[in-house]
PDB file of C-alpha atoms in Angstrom:
ATOM      1  CA  MET A 799      -2.191 -28.750 -35.952  1.00  0.00           C
ATOM      2  CA  GLN A 800      -1.814 -27.051 -39.298  1.00  0.00           C
ATOM      3  CA  LYS A 801       1.548 -26.756 -40.998  1.00  0.00           C
ATOM      4  CA  LEU A 802       3.122 -23.491 -39.872  1.00  0.00           C
ATOM      5  CA  LYS A 803       4.627 -21.090 -42.339  1.00  0.00           C
ATOM      6  CA  THR A 804       7.699 -18.958 -41.799  1.00  0.00           C
ATOM      7  CA  LEU A 805       6.668 -15.351 -41.400  1.00  0.00           C
ATOM      8  CA  ASN A 806       8.117 -11.884 -41.256  1.00  0.00           C
ATOM      9  CA  LYS A 807       7.725 -11.186 -37.542  1.00  0.00           C
ATOM     10  CA  ARG A 808       8.094  -7.448 -37.760  1.00  0.00           C
ATOM     11  CA  VAL A 809       5.153  -7.154 -40.150  1.00  0.00           C
ATOM     12  CA  ASN A 810       2.869  -9.004 -37.727  1.00  0.00           C
ATOM     13  CA  VAL A 811       3.608  -7.243 -34.421  1.00  0.00           C
ATOM     14  CA  TYR A 812       4.803  -3.986 -32.888  1.00  0.00           C
ATOM     15  CA  VAL A 813       5.696  -2.697 -29.403  1.00  0.00           C
ATOM     16  CA  ALA A 814       3.716   0.074 -27.685  1.00  0.00           C
ATOM     17  CA  ASP A 815       2.596   1.100 -24.195  1.00  0.00           C
ATOM     18  CA  SER A 816       0.792  -1.830 -22.593  1.00  0.00           C
ATOM     19  CA  LEU A 817      -2.875  -1.762 -21.691  1.00  0.00           C
ATOM     20  CA  LEU A 818      -2.396  -4.727 -19.325  1.00  0.00           C
ATOM     21  CA  CYS A 819       0.416  -3.472 -17.109  1.00  0.00           C
ATOM     22  CA  LYS A 820       2.930  -0.688 -16.626  1.00  0.00           C
ATOM     23  CA  GLY A 821       5.531  -0.731 -19.368  1.00  0.00           C
ATOM     24  CA  LYS A 822       5.523  -1.977 -22.939  1.00  0.00           C
ATOM     25  CA  GLY A 823       3.416  -4.618 -24.640  1.00  0.00           C
ATOM     26  CA  LEU A 824       3.333  -6.560 -27.893  1.00  0.00           C
ATOM     27  CA  PHE A 825       0.500  -5.655 -30.286  1.00  0.00           C
ATOM     28  CA  SER A 826      -0.886  -7.152 -33.480  1.00  0.00           C
ATOM     29  CA  ALA A 827      -0.104  -5.192 -36.634  1.00  0.00           C
ATOM     30  CA  LYS A 828      -2.814  -7.120 -38.493  1.00  0.00           C
ATOM     31  CA  SER A 829      -5.800  -9.332 -37.752  1.00  0.00           C
ATOM     32  CA  PHE A 830      -5.346 -13.031 -36.968  1.00  0.00           C
ATOM     33  CA  GLN A 831      -7.757 -15.934 -36.969  1.00  0.00           C
ATOM     34  CA  LYS A 832      -7.983 -18.505 -34.191  1.00  0.00           C
ATOM     35  CA  GLU A 833      -5.133 -21.077 -34.442  1.00  0.00           C
ATOM     36  CA  GLU A 834      -3.093 -18.843 -36.760  1.00  0.00           C
ATOM     37  CA  LEU A 835       0.636 -18.386 -36.200  1.00  0.00           C
ATOM     38  CA  VAL A 836       1.089 -14.861 -34.858  1.00  0.00           C
ATOM     39  CA  TYR A 837       4.797 -14.722 -34.040  1.00  0.00           C
ATOM     40  CA  GLU A 838       7.927 -16.867 -33.946  1.00  0.00           C
ATOM     41  CA  PHE A 839      10.320 -15.967 -31.150  1.00  0.00           C
ATOM     42  CA  GLU A 840      14.040 -15.448 -31.593  1.00  0.00           C
ATOM     43  CA  GLY A 841      16.221 -16.031 -28.575  1.00  0.00           C
ATOM     44  CA  GLU A 842      18.488 -18.408 -26.723  1.00  0.00           C
ATOM     45  CA  TYR A 843      17.902 -21.612 -24.798  1.00  0.00           C
ATOM     46  CA  ILE A 844      19.165 -21.756 -21.210  1.00  0.00           C
ATOM     47  CA  LYS A 845      19.629 -25.003 -19.269  1.00  0.00           C
ATOM     48  CA  GLY A 846      19.637 -25.136 -15.475  1.00  0.00           C
ATOM     49  CA  ASP A 847      17.434 -24.235 -12.543  1.00  0.00           C
ATOM     50  CA  LEU A 848      16.325 -20.618 -12.850  1.00  0.00           C
ATOM     51  CA  SER A 849      13.407 -20.893 -10.417  1.00  0.00           C
ATOM     52  CA  ASN A 850      15.149 -18.696  -7.825  1.00  0.00           C
ATOM     53  CA  ILE A 851      16.772 -16.239 -10.242  1.00  0.00           C
ATOM     54  CA  SER A 852      14.865 -13.142 -11.329  1.00  0.00           C
ATOM     55  CA  ASN A 853      14.488 -12.822 -15.076  1.00  0.00           C
ATOM     56  CA  PRO A 854      10.991 -11.680 -16.035  1.00  0.00           C
ATOM     57  CA  TYR A 855      11.549 -12.218 -19.780  1.00  0.00           C
ATOM     58  CA  VAL A 856      12.393 -15.943 -19.592  1.00  0.00           C
ATOM     59  CA  LEU A 857       9.878 -18.576 -20.771  1.00  0.00           C
ATOM     60  CA  GLN A 858      10.032 -21.999 -19.139  1.00  0.00           C
ATOM     61  CA  LEU A 859       9.790 -24.785 -21.744  1.00  0.00           C
ATOM     62  CA  ASP A 860      10.490 -27.784 -19.486  1.00  0.00           C
ATOM     63  CA  ILE A 861      11.975 -28.569 -16.086  1.00  0.00           C
ATOM     64  CA  GLY A 862      15.498 -27.138 -16.306  1.00  0.00           C
ATOM     65  CA  LEU A 863      15.000 -25.656 -19.806  1.00  0.00           C
ATOM     66  CA  TYR A 864      14.213 -22.015 -20.453  1.00  0.00           C
ATOM     67  CA  PHE A 865      14.075 -19.653 -23.425  1.00  0.00           C
ATOM     68  CA  LEU A 866      15.180 -16.018 -23.324  1.00  0.00           C
ATOM     69  CA  PRO A 867      13.375 -14.076 -26.074  1.00  0.00           C
ATOM     70  CA  PHE A 868      15.187 -11.353 -27.964  1.00  0.00           C
ATOM     71  CA  ASN A 869      13.785  -8.282 -29.687  1.00  0.00           C
ATOM     72  CA  GLU A 870      10.092  -7.444 -29.443  1.00  0.00           C
ATOM     73  CA  GLY A 871       9.142 -10.930 -28.217  1.00  0.00           C
ATOM     74  CA  LYS A 872      10.190 -10.045 -24.686  1.00  0.00           C
ATOM     75  CA  TYR A 873       7.296  -7.563 -24.461  1.00  0.00           C
ATOM     76  CA  LEU A 874       4.577 -10.233 -24.566  1.00  0.00           C
ATOM     77  CA  ASN A 875       2.552  -9.764 -21.378  1.00  0.00           C
ATOM     78  CA  HIS A 876       0.318 -11.906 -19.194  1.00  0.00           C
ATOM     79  CA  SER A 877      -3.458 -11.953 -19.146  1.00  0.00           C
ATOM     80  CA  CYS A 878      -5.722 -14.318 -17.242  1.00  0.00           C
ATOM     81  CA  GLU A 879      -7.967 -14.212 -20.356  1.00  0.00           C
ATOM     82  CA  PRO A 880      -5.285 -14.326 -23.075  1.00  0.00           C
ATOM     83  CA  ASN A 881      -5.690 -14.230 -26.841  1.00  0.00           C
ATOM     84  CA  CYS A 882      -2.623 -16.413 -27.525  1.00  0.00           C
ATOM     85  CA  LYS A 883      -0.734 -19.448 -26.289  1.00  0.00           C
ATOM     86  CA  ILE A 884       2.920 -20.470 -26.423  1.00  0.00           C
ATOM     87  CA  VAL A 885       3.750 -23.585 -28.445  1.00  0.00           C
ATOM     88  CA  TRP A 886       7.161 -25.244 -28.506  1.00  0.00           C
ATOM     89  CA  GLU A 887       7.631 -27.628 -31.412  1.00  0.00           C
ATOM     90  CA  ASN A 888      10.583 -28.640 -33.567  1.00  0.00           C
ATOM     91  CA  ASN A 889      12.811 -26.281 -31.518  1.00  0.00           C
ATOM     92  CA  ARG A 890      10.628 -23.323 -32.480  1.00  0.00           C
ATOM     93  CA  VAL A 891       8.943 -21.156 -29.851  1.00  0.00           C
ATOM     94  CA  LEU A 892       5.690 -19.922 -31.362  1.00  0.00           C
ATOM     95  CA  LEU A 893       2.825 -17.633 -30.433  1.00  0.00           C
ATOM     96  CA  ILE A 894      -0.506 -19.008 -31.675  1.00  0.00           C
ATOM     97  CA  ALA A 895      -3.877 -17.209 -31.601  1.00  0.00           C
ATOM     98  CA  ILE A 896      -6.439 -18.977 -29.403  1.00  0.00           C
ATOM     99  CA  LYS A 897      -9.227 -16.654 -30.565  1.00  0.00           C
ATOM    100  CA  ASP A 898      -9.674 -14.173 -33.384  1.00  0.00           C
ATOM    101  CA  ILE A 899      -7.456 -11.127 -32.847  1.00  0.00           C
ATOM    102  CA  LYS A 900      -8.111  -7.674 -34.272  1.00  0.00           C
ATOM    103  CA  ARG A 901      -5.444  -5.353 -35.619  1.00  0.00           C
ATOM    104  CA  ASP A 902      -3.891  -3.191 -32.856  1.00  0.00           C
ATOM    105  CA  GLU A 903      -5.028  -5.579 -30.097  1.00  0.00           C
ATOM    106  CA  GLU A 904      -2.509  -6.269 -27.344  1.00  0.00           C
ATOM    107  CA  LEU A 905      -1.198  -9.829 -27.528  1.00  0.00           C
ATOM    108  CA  SER A 906      -1.055 -11.846 -24.330  1.00  0.00           C
ATOM    109  CA  TYR A 907      -0.749 -15.331 -22.920  1.00  0.00           C
ATOM    110  CA  ASN A 908      -1.303 -16.851 -19.488  1.00  0.00           C
ATOM    111  CA  TYR A 909       2.096 -17.158 -17.768  1.00  0.00           C
ATOM    112  CA  ASN A 910       0.729 -20.092 -15.755  1.00  0.00           C
ATOM    113  CA  THR A 911       0.672 -22.132 -18.986  1.00  0.00           C
ATOM    114  CA  THR A 912       4.480 -22.126 -19.295  1.00  0.00           C
ATOM    115  CA  GLU A 913       5.890 -21.388 -15.841  1.00  0.00           C
ATOM    116  CA  PHE A 914       5.867 -24.110 -13.173  1.00  0.00           C
ATOM    117  CA  GLU A 915       7.135 -21.809 -10.426  1.00  0.00           C
ATOM    118  CA  MET A 916       7.950 -18.139 -10.993  1.00  0.00           C
ATOM    119  CA  GLY A 917      10.117 -17.692  -7.901  1.00  0.00           C
ATOM    120  CA  PRO A 918      11.030 -14.037  -7.337  1.00  0.00           C
ATOM    121  CA  ASP A 919       9.180 -12.958 -10.501  1.00  0.00           C
ATOM    122  CA  TRP A 920       5.680 -13.648  -9.127  1.00  0.00           C
ATOM    123  CA  PHE A 921       3.379 -10.637  -9.252  1.00  0.00           C
ATOM    124  CA  ILE A 922      -0.030  -9.199  -8.468  1.00  0.00           C
ATOM    125  CA  CYS A 923      -2.017  -9.362 -11.696  1.00  0.00           C
ATOM    126  CA  SER A 924      -3.491  -6.175 -13.136  1.00  0.00           C
ATOM    127  CA  CYS A 925      -5.103  -7.656 -16.267  1.00  0.00           C
ATOM    128  CA  GLY A 926      -8.584  -6.699 -15.068  1.00  0.00           C
ATOM    129  CA  SER A 927     -10.309  -9.742 -16.576  1.00  0.00           C
ATOM    130  CA  ASN A 928     -13.406 -11.254 -14.973  1.00  0.00           C
ATOM    131  CA  SER A 929     -11.510 -14.484 -14.273  1.00  0.00           C
ATOM    132  CA  CYS A 930      -8.337 -12.851 -12.927  1.00  0.00           C
ATOM    133  CA  TYR A 931      -6.162 -15.082 -10.718  1.00  0.00           C
ATOM    134  CA  LYS A 932      -5.081 -11.977  -8.737  1.00  0.00           C
ATOM    135  CA  VAL A 933      -1.614 -13.435  -7.987  1.00  0.00           C
ATOM    136  CA  ILE A 934       0.573 -15.056 -10.669  1.00  0.00           C
ATOM    137  CA  LYS A 935       3.117 -17.511  -9.216  1.00  0.00           C
ATOM    138  CA  GLY A 936       3.109 -20.380 -11.722  1.00  0.00           C
ATOM    139  CA  PHE A 937       1.246 -23.593 -12.523  1.00  0.00           C
ATOM    140  CA  LYS A 938       2.382 -25.224  -9.262  1.00  0.00           C
ATOM    141  CA  TYR A 939       0.253 -22.820  -7.216  1.00  0.00           C
ATOM    142  CA  LEU A 940      -3.021 -23.190  -9.127  1.00  0.00           C
ATOM    143  CA  SER A 941      -5.908 -25.183  -7.712  1.00  0.00           C
ATOM    144  CA  LYS A 942      -6.787 -28.447  -9.431  1.00  0.00           C
ATOM    145  CA  GLU A 943      -9.819 -26.736 -10.973  1.00  0.00           C
ATOM    146  CA  GLN A 944      -7.691 -23.846 -12.306  1.00  0.00           C
ATOM    147  CA  LYS A 945      -5.146 -26.282 -13.785  1.00  0.00           C
ATOM    148  CA  TYR A 946      -7.811 -28.241 -15.657  1.00  0.00           C
ATOM    149  CA  LYS A 947      -9.400 -25.046 -16.956  1.00  0.00           C
ATOM    150  CA  ILE A 948      -6.177 -24.132 -18.825  1.00  0.00           C
ATOM    151  CA  LYS A 949      -4.992 -27.657 -19.709  1.00  0.00           C
ATOM    152  CA  ASP A 950      -5.471 -27.074 -23.460  1.00  0.00           C
ATOM    153  CA  LEU A 951      -3.044 -24.136 -23.304  1.00  0.00           C
ATOM    154  CA  ILE A 952      -0.196 -25.568 -21.206  1.00  0.00           C
ATOM    155  CA  LEU A 953       3.152 -26.787 -22.471  1.00  0.00           C
ATOM    156  CA  PRO A 954       3.478 -30.605 -22.512  1.00  0.00           C
ATOM    157  CA  TYR A 955       5.847 -30.825 -19.514  1.00  0.00           C
ATOM    158  CA  LEU A 956       3.125 -29.448 -17.224  1.00  0.00           C
ATOM    159  CA  TYR A 957       0.705 -32.337 -17.902  1.00  0.00           C
ATOM    160  CA  LYS A 958       2.451 -34.475 -15.290  1.00  0.00           C
ATOM    161  CA  PHE A 959       1.431 -31.902 -12.656  1.00  0.00           C
ATOM    162  CA  LEU A 960      -2.309 -32.062 -13.407  1.00  0.00           C
TER     163      LEU A 960
END
C-alpha cells in the first residue's frame, strides 16, 4: 500500500442528506482516485463486547475492540456496492477509495467488512444496488460465497472466519 499522507479532513468531505438511507450521509468534496486516502477518522477506542449493545456509529476493528467515530465520520453509510473500504493500520482508522469517486458522490462502505455481528443494529438494506444483501447483520451471517466476494475489503480479524 502507498504511504498515506496526513490530510485536512474537512476539505475532503461534507455531510448532507443521504441518498442511501434516511438521515445524513458523508459526501466527497473533491474527486478521488482508486486507492487514495479519502478520510482519516477521529474518535475513541472502546474495549469490551458490544455485540448486544445498540450503537449504530461504532466500527468493529477486532473481537472486543471497537472505534467510535467523532464529527462527520459517523455519517458514513453502508452500501452493498461501496466506493470505499475501512483500513486500520498504525492505530489510524482510514477510509480508502476502492474505485474512482467523483466530487459530490456519497461515500459508503460495506458494513459486513468490519462488523462480525451487528446485534440489535442489524437492518434492512435500502442501498438499491443490483447486488444488495437485503439484510445487514454482519460478516458472521454471510454465505461462504458472499464472504469470499468481499475478502479483499474486510479487516484482518475477519479472515479467520472465511
